[in-house]
Amino acid sequence: MTLPSQLAGVVDEFTAVPPEMRVEVLLEYAGKVPPLPDGMARDGAMERVDECQTPFFLAVRLDEEGRVRLHFDCPTEAPTQRAFAGVLTEGLDGARPEEVLAVPSDLPSRLGLGEAISMLRLRGFQAILARLRRQVELAGGGPHEAPAPR
């Protein structure tokens, strides 16, 4: 399966370093999470990922060109979860919906993180990716149409 070029570059960066350095590379991505746009807040506009131990919120929007725009909110005191958001932002923000929907759920393994972080954190990363894909579908970018407003 082919990954979007931006995400493939992220995977290449991780797999190019020895396993003992992957946590360090991962944590560098914590600083790549942009601030939320004005007016966007956790209350209502963002979905909580309950599988994460730390409060982690995400929102997906399609821009005027139909490209996926990602928004994450996670405390700075949770660098691993912020790093997951940074990896996804770097690899998928601006991608086409079908590219996001095609990202395999084993992305953390492709990054070589299975040897570097706990299984609990890996499951959190997979849950974030699953919610992200679901939101892309709900935004009208996938096989399911967004529900009609009431």
mmCIF file of N, CA and C in Angstrom, residues 41-116:
data_model
loop_
_atom_site.group_PDB
_atom_site.id
_atom_site.type_symbol
_atom_site.label_atom_id
_atom_site.label_comp_id
_atom_site.label_asym_id
_atom_site.label_seq_id
_atom_site.Cartn_x
_atom_site.Cartn_y
_atom_site.Cartn_z
ATOM 1 N N ALA A 41 -12.444 25.199 19.807
ATOM 2 C CA ALA A 41 -12.152 24.773 21.172
ATOM 3 C C ALA A 41 -12.637 23.347 21.358
ATOM 4 N N ARG A 42 -12.202 22.757 22.447
ATOM 5 C CA ARG A 42 -12.588 21.376 22.742
ATOM 6 C C ARG A 42 -14.089 21.198 22.830
ATOM 7 N N ASP A 43 -14.786 22.192 23.340
ATOM 8 C CA ASP A 43 -16.216 22.026 23.597
ATOM 9 C C ASP A 43 -17.028 22.021 22.305
ATOM 10 N N GLY A 44 -17.438 20.857 21.900
ATOM 11 C CA GLY A 44 -18.328 20.717 20.752
ATOM 12 C C GLY A 44 -17.642 20.593 19.408
ATOM 13 N N ALA A 45 -16.631 21.377 19.133
ATOM 14 C CA ALA A 45 -16.009 21.373 17.817
ATOM 15 C C ALA A 45 -15.011 20.234 17.640
ATOM 16 N N MET A 46 -14.596 19.636 18.752
ATOM 17 C CA MET A 46 -13.570 18.605 18.681
ATOM 18 C C MET A 46 -14.061 17.326 19.345
ATOM 19 N N GLU A 47 -13.547 16.214 18.847
ATOM 20 C CA GLU A 47 -13.910 14.907 19.399
ATOM 21 C C GLU A 47 -12.796 14.421 20.313
ATOM 22 N N ARG A 48 -13.177 13.921 21.472
ATOM 23 C CA ARG A 48 -12.196 13.366 22.398
ATOM 24 C C ARG A 48 -11.899 11.926 22.003
ATOM 25 N N VAL A 49 -10.617 11.575 22.092
ATOM 26 C CA VAL A 49 -10.186 10.195 21.856
ATOM 27 C C VAL A 49 -10.063 9.561 23.237
ATOM 28 N N ASP A 50 -11.099 8.848 23.636
ATOM 29 C CA ASP A 50 -11.175 8.299 24.993
ATOM 30 C C ASP A 50 -10.126 7.234 25.276
ATOM 31 N N GLU A 51 -9.615 6.593 24.234
ATOM 32 C CA GLU A 51 -8.620 5.544 24.441
ATOM 33 C C GLU A 51 -7.288 6.099 24.936
ATOM 34 N N CYS A 52 -7.060 7.387 24.763
ATOM 35 C CA CYS A 52 -5.824 8.015 25.239
ATOM 36 C C CYS A 52 -5.958 8.330 26.722
ATOM 37 N N GLN A 53 -4.911 8.054 27.489
ATOM 38 C CA GLN A 53 -4.924 8.348 28.917
ATOM 39 C C GLN A 53 -4.971 9.848 29.175
ATOM 40 N N THR A 54 -4.349 10.597 28.319
ATOM 41 C CA THR A 54 -4.308 12.052 28.424
ATOM 42 C C THR A 54 -5.472 12.638 27.630
ATOM 43 N N PRO A 55 -6.087 13.724 28.082
ATOM 44 C CA PRO A 55 -7.143 14.344 27.267
ATOM 45 C C PRO A 55 -6.598 14.701 25.885
ATOM 46 N N PHE A 56 -7.140 14.076 24.874
ATOM 47 C CA PHE A 56 -6.683 14.256 23.501
ATOM 48 C C PHE A 56 -7.906 14.499 22.640
ATOM 49 N N PHE A 57 -7.890 15.607 21.891
ATOM 50 C CA PHE A 57 -9.030 16.001 21.067
ATOM 51 C C PHE A 57 -8.570 16.217 19.634
ATOM 52 N N LEU A 58 -9.467 15.926 18.689
ATOM 53 C CA LEU A 58 -9.143 16.173 17.288
ATOM 54 C C LEU A 58 -10.370 16.645 16.540
ATOM 55 N N ALA A 59 -10.108 17.330 15.460
ATOM 56 C CA ALA A 59 -11.160 17.760 14.536
ATOM 57 C C ALA A 59 -10.578 17.712 13.130
ATOM 58 N N VAL A 60 -11.401 17.296 12.191
ATOM 59 C CA VAL A 60 -11.015 17.226 10.788
ATOM 60 C C VAL A 60 -11.952 18.123 10.007
ATOM 61 N N ARG A 61 -11.401 18.917 9.125
ATOM 62 C CA ARG A 61 -12.185 19.762 8.230
ATOM 63 C C ARG A 61 -11.652 19.554 6.816
ATOM 64 N N LEU A 62 -12.527 19.714 5.849
ATOM 65 C CA LEU A 62 -12.083 19.735 4.456
ATOM 66 C C LEU A 62 -12.043 21.191 4.022
ATOM 67 N N ASP A 63 -10.926 21.607 3.419
ATOM 68 C CA ASP A 63 -10.817 22.993 2.977
ATOM 69 C C ASP A 63 -11.553 23.181 1.659
ATOM 70 N N GLU A 64 -11.483 24.391 1.106
ATOM 71 C CA GLU A 64 -12.224 24.710 -0.116
ATOM 72 C C GLU A 64 -11.774 23.874 -1.314
ATOM 73 N N GLU A 65 -10.600 23.287 -1.258
ATOM 74 C CA GLU A 65 -10.116 22.415 -2.329
ATOM 75 C C GLU A 65 -10.406 20.944 -2.040
ATOM 76 N N GLY A 66 -11.087 20.686 -0.918
ATOM 77 C CA GLY A 66 -11.409 19.310 -0.549
ATOM 78 C C GLY A 66 -10.273 18.572 0.120
ATOM 79 N N ARG A 67 -9.253 19.301 0.545
ATOM 80 C CA ARG A 67 -8.102 18.688 1.226
ATOM 81 C C ARG A 67 -8.371 18.619 2.724
ATOM 82 N N VAL A 68 -7.793 17.624 3.356
ATOM 83 C CA VAL A 68 -7.991 17.391 4.786
ATOM 84 C C VAL A 68 -7.136 18.362 5.600
ATOM 85 N N ARG A 69 -7.771 19.012 6.552
ATOM 86 C CA ARG A 69 -7.090 19.881 7.502
ATOM 87 C C ARG A 69 -7.309 19.312 8.887
ATOM 88 N N LEU A 70 -6.217 19.067 9.582
ATOM 89 C CA LEU A 70 -6.245 18.416 10.890
ATOM 90 C C LEU A 70 -6.033 19.431 11.997
ATOM 91 N N HIS A 71 -6.760 19.231 13.092
ATOM 92 C CA HIS A 71 -6.619 20.081 14.271
ATOM 93 C C HIS A 71 -6.571 19.177 15.498
ATOM 94 N N PHE A 72 -5.560 19.377 16.323
ATOM 95 C CA PHE A 72 -5.380 18.561 17.520
ATOM 96 C C PHE A 72 -5.234 19.454 18.736
ATOM 97 N N ASP A 73 -5.717 18.957 19.870
ATOM 98 C CA ASP A 73 -5.533 19.639 21.145
ATOM 99 C C ASP A 73 -5.139 18.593 22.176
ATOM 100 N N CYS A 74 -3.955 18.776 22.699
ATOM 101 C CA CYS A 74 -3.406 17.847 23.684
ATOM 102 C C CYS A 74 -2.436 18.648 24.550
ATOM 103 N N PRO A 75 -2.427 18.403 25.857
ATOM 104 C CA PRO A 75 -1.559 19.193 26.738
ATOM 105 C C PRO A 75 -0.075 19.040 26.399
ATOM 106 N N THR A 76 0.665 20.104 26.593
ATOM 107 C CA THR A 76 2.117 20.050 26.376
ATOM 108 C C THR A 76 2.785 19.102 27.360
ATOM 109 N N GLU A 77 2.106 18.824 28.473
ATOM 110 C CA GLU A 77 2.650 17.905 29.472
ATOM 111 C C GLU A 77 2.541 16.449 29.028
ATOM 112 N N ALA A 78 2.004 16.207 27.857
ATOM 113 C CA ALA A 78 1.859 14.854 27.305
ATOM 114 C C ALA A 78 2.618 14.782 25.982
ATOM 115 N N PRO A 79 3.957 14.798 26.041
ATOM 116 C CA PRO A 79 4.726 14.898 24.791
ATOM 117 C C PRO A 79 4.539 13.737 23.833
ATOM 118 N N THR A 80 4.291 12.536 24.330
ATOM 119 C CA THR A 80 4.119 11.415 23.400
ATOM 120 C C THR A 80 2.846 11.573 22.585
ATOM 121 N N GLN A 81 1.736 11.923 23.251
ATOM 122 C CA GLN A 81 0.493 12.116 22.517
ATOM 123 C C GLN A 81 0.594 13.316 21.572
ATOM 124 N N ARG A 82 1.234 14.376 22.016
ATOM 125 C CA ARG A 82 1.441 15.533 21.125
ATOM 126 C C ARG A 82 2.291 15.123 19.922
ATOM 127 N N ALA A 83 3.243 14.246 20.166
ATOM 128 C CA ALA A 83 4.094 13.778 19.068
ATOM 129 C C ALA A 83 3.281 12.982 18.053
ATOM 130 N N PHE A 84 2.320 12.167 18.521
ATOM 131 C CA PHE A 84 1.445 11.460 17.585
ATOM 132 C C PHE A 84 0.711 12.474 16.710
ATOM 133 N N ALA A 85 0.189 13.523 17.351
ATOM 134 C CA ALA A 85 -0.507 14.580 16.603
ATOM 135 C C ALA A 85 0.442 15.246 15.608
ATOM 136 N N GLY A 86 1.683 15.465 16.020
ATOM 137 C CA GLY A 86 2.672 16.073 15.135
ATOM 138 C C GLY A 86 2.983 15.199 13.935
ATOM 139 N N VAL A 87 3.115 13.897 14.162
ATOM 140 C CA VAL A 87 3.366 12.958 13.059
ATOM 141 C C VAL A 87 2.206 13.002 12.063
ATOM 142 N N LEU A 88 0.984 12.952 12.580
ATOM 143 C CA LEU A 88 -0.183 12.965 11.700
ATOM 144 C C LEU A 88 -0.334 14.304 10.980
ATOM 145 N N THR A 89 -0.043 15.393 11.675
ATOM 146 C CA THR A 89 -0.095 16.710 11.033
ATOM 147 C C THR A 89 0.926 16.789 9.904
ATOM 148 N N GLU A 90 2.150 16.406 10.219
ATOM 149 C CA GLU A 90 3.225 16.468 9.228
ATOM 150 C C GLU A 90 2.936 15.559 8.033
ATOM 151 N N GLY A 91 2.373 14.382 8.295
ATOM 152 C CA GLY A 91 2.184 13.400 7.243
ATOM 153 C C GLY A 91 0.881 13.472 6.479
ATOM 154 N N LEU A 92 -0.168 14.063 7.108
ATOM 155 C CA LEU A 92 -1.490 13.986 6.471
ATOM 156 C C LEU A 92 -2.203 15.317 6.278
ATOM 157 N N ASP A 93 -1.795 16.375 6.946
ATOM 158 C CA ASP A 93 -2.486 17.649 6.770
ATOM 159 C C ASP A 93 -2.310 18.107 5.322
ATOM 160 N N GLY A 94 -3.412 18.377 4.660
ATOM 161 C CA GLY A 94 -3.371 18.791 3.264
ATOM 162 C C GLY A 94 -3.491 17.638 2.279
ATOM 163 N N ALA A 95 -3.605 16.415 2.801
ATOM 164 C CA ALA A 95 -3.762 15.250 1.922
ATOM 165 C C ALA A 95 -5.194 15.196 1.394
ATOM 166 N N ARG A 96 -5.390 14.419 0.349
ATOM 167 C CA ARG A 96 -6.732 14.180 -0.160
ATOM 168 C C ARG A 96 -7.429 13.174 0.757
ATOM 169 N N PRO A 97 -8.733 13.274 0.913
ATOM 170 C CA PRO A 97 -9.452 12.359 1.809
ATOM 171 C C PRO A 97 -9.168 10.878 1.535
ATOM 172 N N GLU A 98 -9.141 10.499 0.270
ATOM 173 C CA GLU A 98 -8.907 9.090 -0.045
ATOM 174 C C GLU A 98 -7.524 8.626 0.400
ATOM 175 N N GLU A 99 -6.547 9.542 0.419
ATOM 176 C CA GLU A 99 -5.217 9.187 0.910
ATOM 177 C C GLU A 99 -5.257 8.915 2.409
ATOM 178 N N VAL A 100 -5.986 9.764 3.137
ATOM 179 C CA VAL A 100 -6.093 9.581 4.585
ATOM 180 C C VAL A 100 -6.818 8.279 4.900
ATOM 181 N N LEU A 101 -7.894 8.014 4.184
ATOM 182 C CA LEU A 101 -8.666 6.804 4.439
ATOM 183 C C LEU A 101 -7.879 5.534 4.120
ATOM 184 N N ALA A 102 -6.892 5.640 3.248
ATOM 185 C CA ALA A 102 -6.092 4.480 2.865
ATOM 186 C C ALA A 102 -4.910 4.222 3.792
ATOM 187 N N VAL A 103 -4.657 5.111 4.747
ATOM 188 C CA VAL A 103 -3.531 4.904 5.663
ATOM 189 C C VAL A 103 -3.823 3.659 6.500
ATOM 190 N N PRO A 104 -2.894 2.713 6.512
ATOM 191 C CA PRO A 104 -3.143 1.475 7.255
ATOM 192 C C PRO A 104 -3.113 1.707 8.767
ATOM 193 N N SER A 105 -3.900 0.914 9.474
ATOM 194 C CA SER A 105 -3.955 1.061 10.931
ATOM 195 C C SER A 105 -2.662 0.619 11.597
ATOM 196 N N ASP A 106 -1.773 -0.038 10.861
ATOM 197 C CA ASP A 106 -0.490 -0.437 11.443
ATOM 198 C C ASP A 106 0.582 0.648 11.265
ATOM 199 N N LEU A 107 0.148 1.893 11.051
ATOM 200 C CA LEU A 107 1.103 2.989 10.883
ATOM 201 C C LEU A 107 2.139 3.041 12.004
ATOM 202 N N PRO A 108 1.754 2.907 13.278
ATOM 203 C CA PRO A 108 2.783 2.942 14.327
ATOM 204 C C PRO A 108 3.871 1.880 14.129
ATOM 205 N N SER A 109 3.491 0.707 13.654
ATOM 206 C CA SER A 109 4.479 -0.344 13.387
ATOM 207 C C SER A 109 5.373 0.029 12.217
ATOM 208 N N ARG A 110 4.777 0.637 11.192
ATOM 209 C CA ARG A 110 5.573 1.077 10.036
ATOM 210 C C ARG A 110 6.599 2.137 10.433
ATOM 211 N N LEU A 111 6.264 2.905 11.467
ATOM 212 C CA LEU A 111 7.208 3.900 11.989
ATOM 213 C C LEU A 111 8.286 3.254 12.846
ATOM 214 N N GLY A 112 8.133 1.975 13.129
ATOM 215 C CA GLY A 112 9.102 1.269 13.968
ATOM 216 C C GLY A 112 8.935 1.565 15.447
ATOM 217 N N LEU A 113 7.730 1.972 15.837
ATOM 218 C CA LEU A 113 7.517 2.353 17.229
ATOM 219 C C LEU A 113 7.187 1.173 18.134
ATOM 220 N N GLY A 114 6.906 0.012 17.560
ATOM 221 C CA GLY A 114 6.569 -1.158 18.356
ATOM 222 C C GLY A 114 7.646 -1.527 19.360
ATOM 223 N N GLU A 115 8.892 -1.260 19.010
ATOM 224 C CA GLU A 115 10.015 -1.571 19.892
ATOM 225 C C GLU A 115 10.345 -0.407 20.820
ATOM 226 N N ALA A 116 9.752 0.755 20.559
ATOM 227 C CA ALA A 116 10.176 1.965 21.255
ATOM 228 C C ALA A 116 9.202 2.444 22.333
#
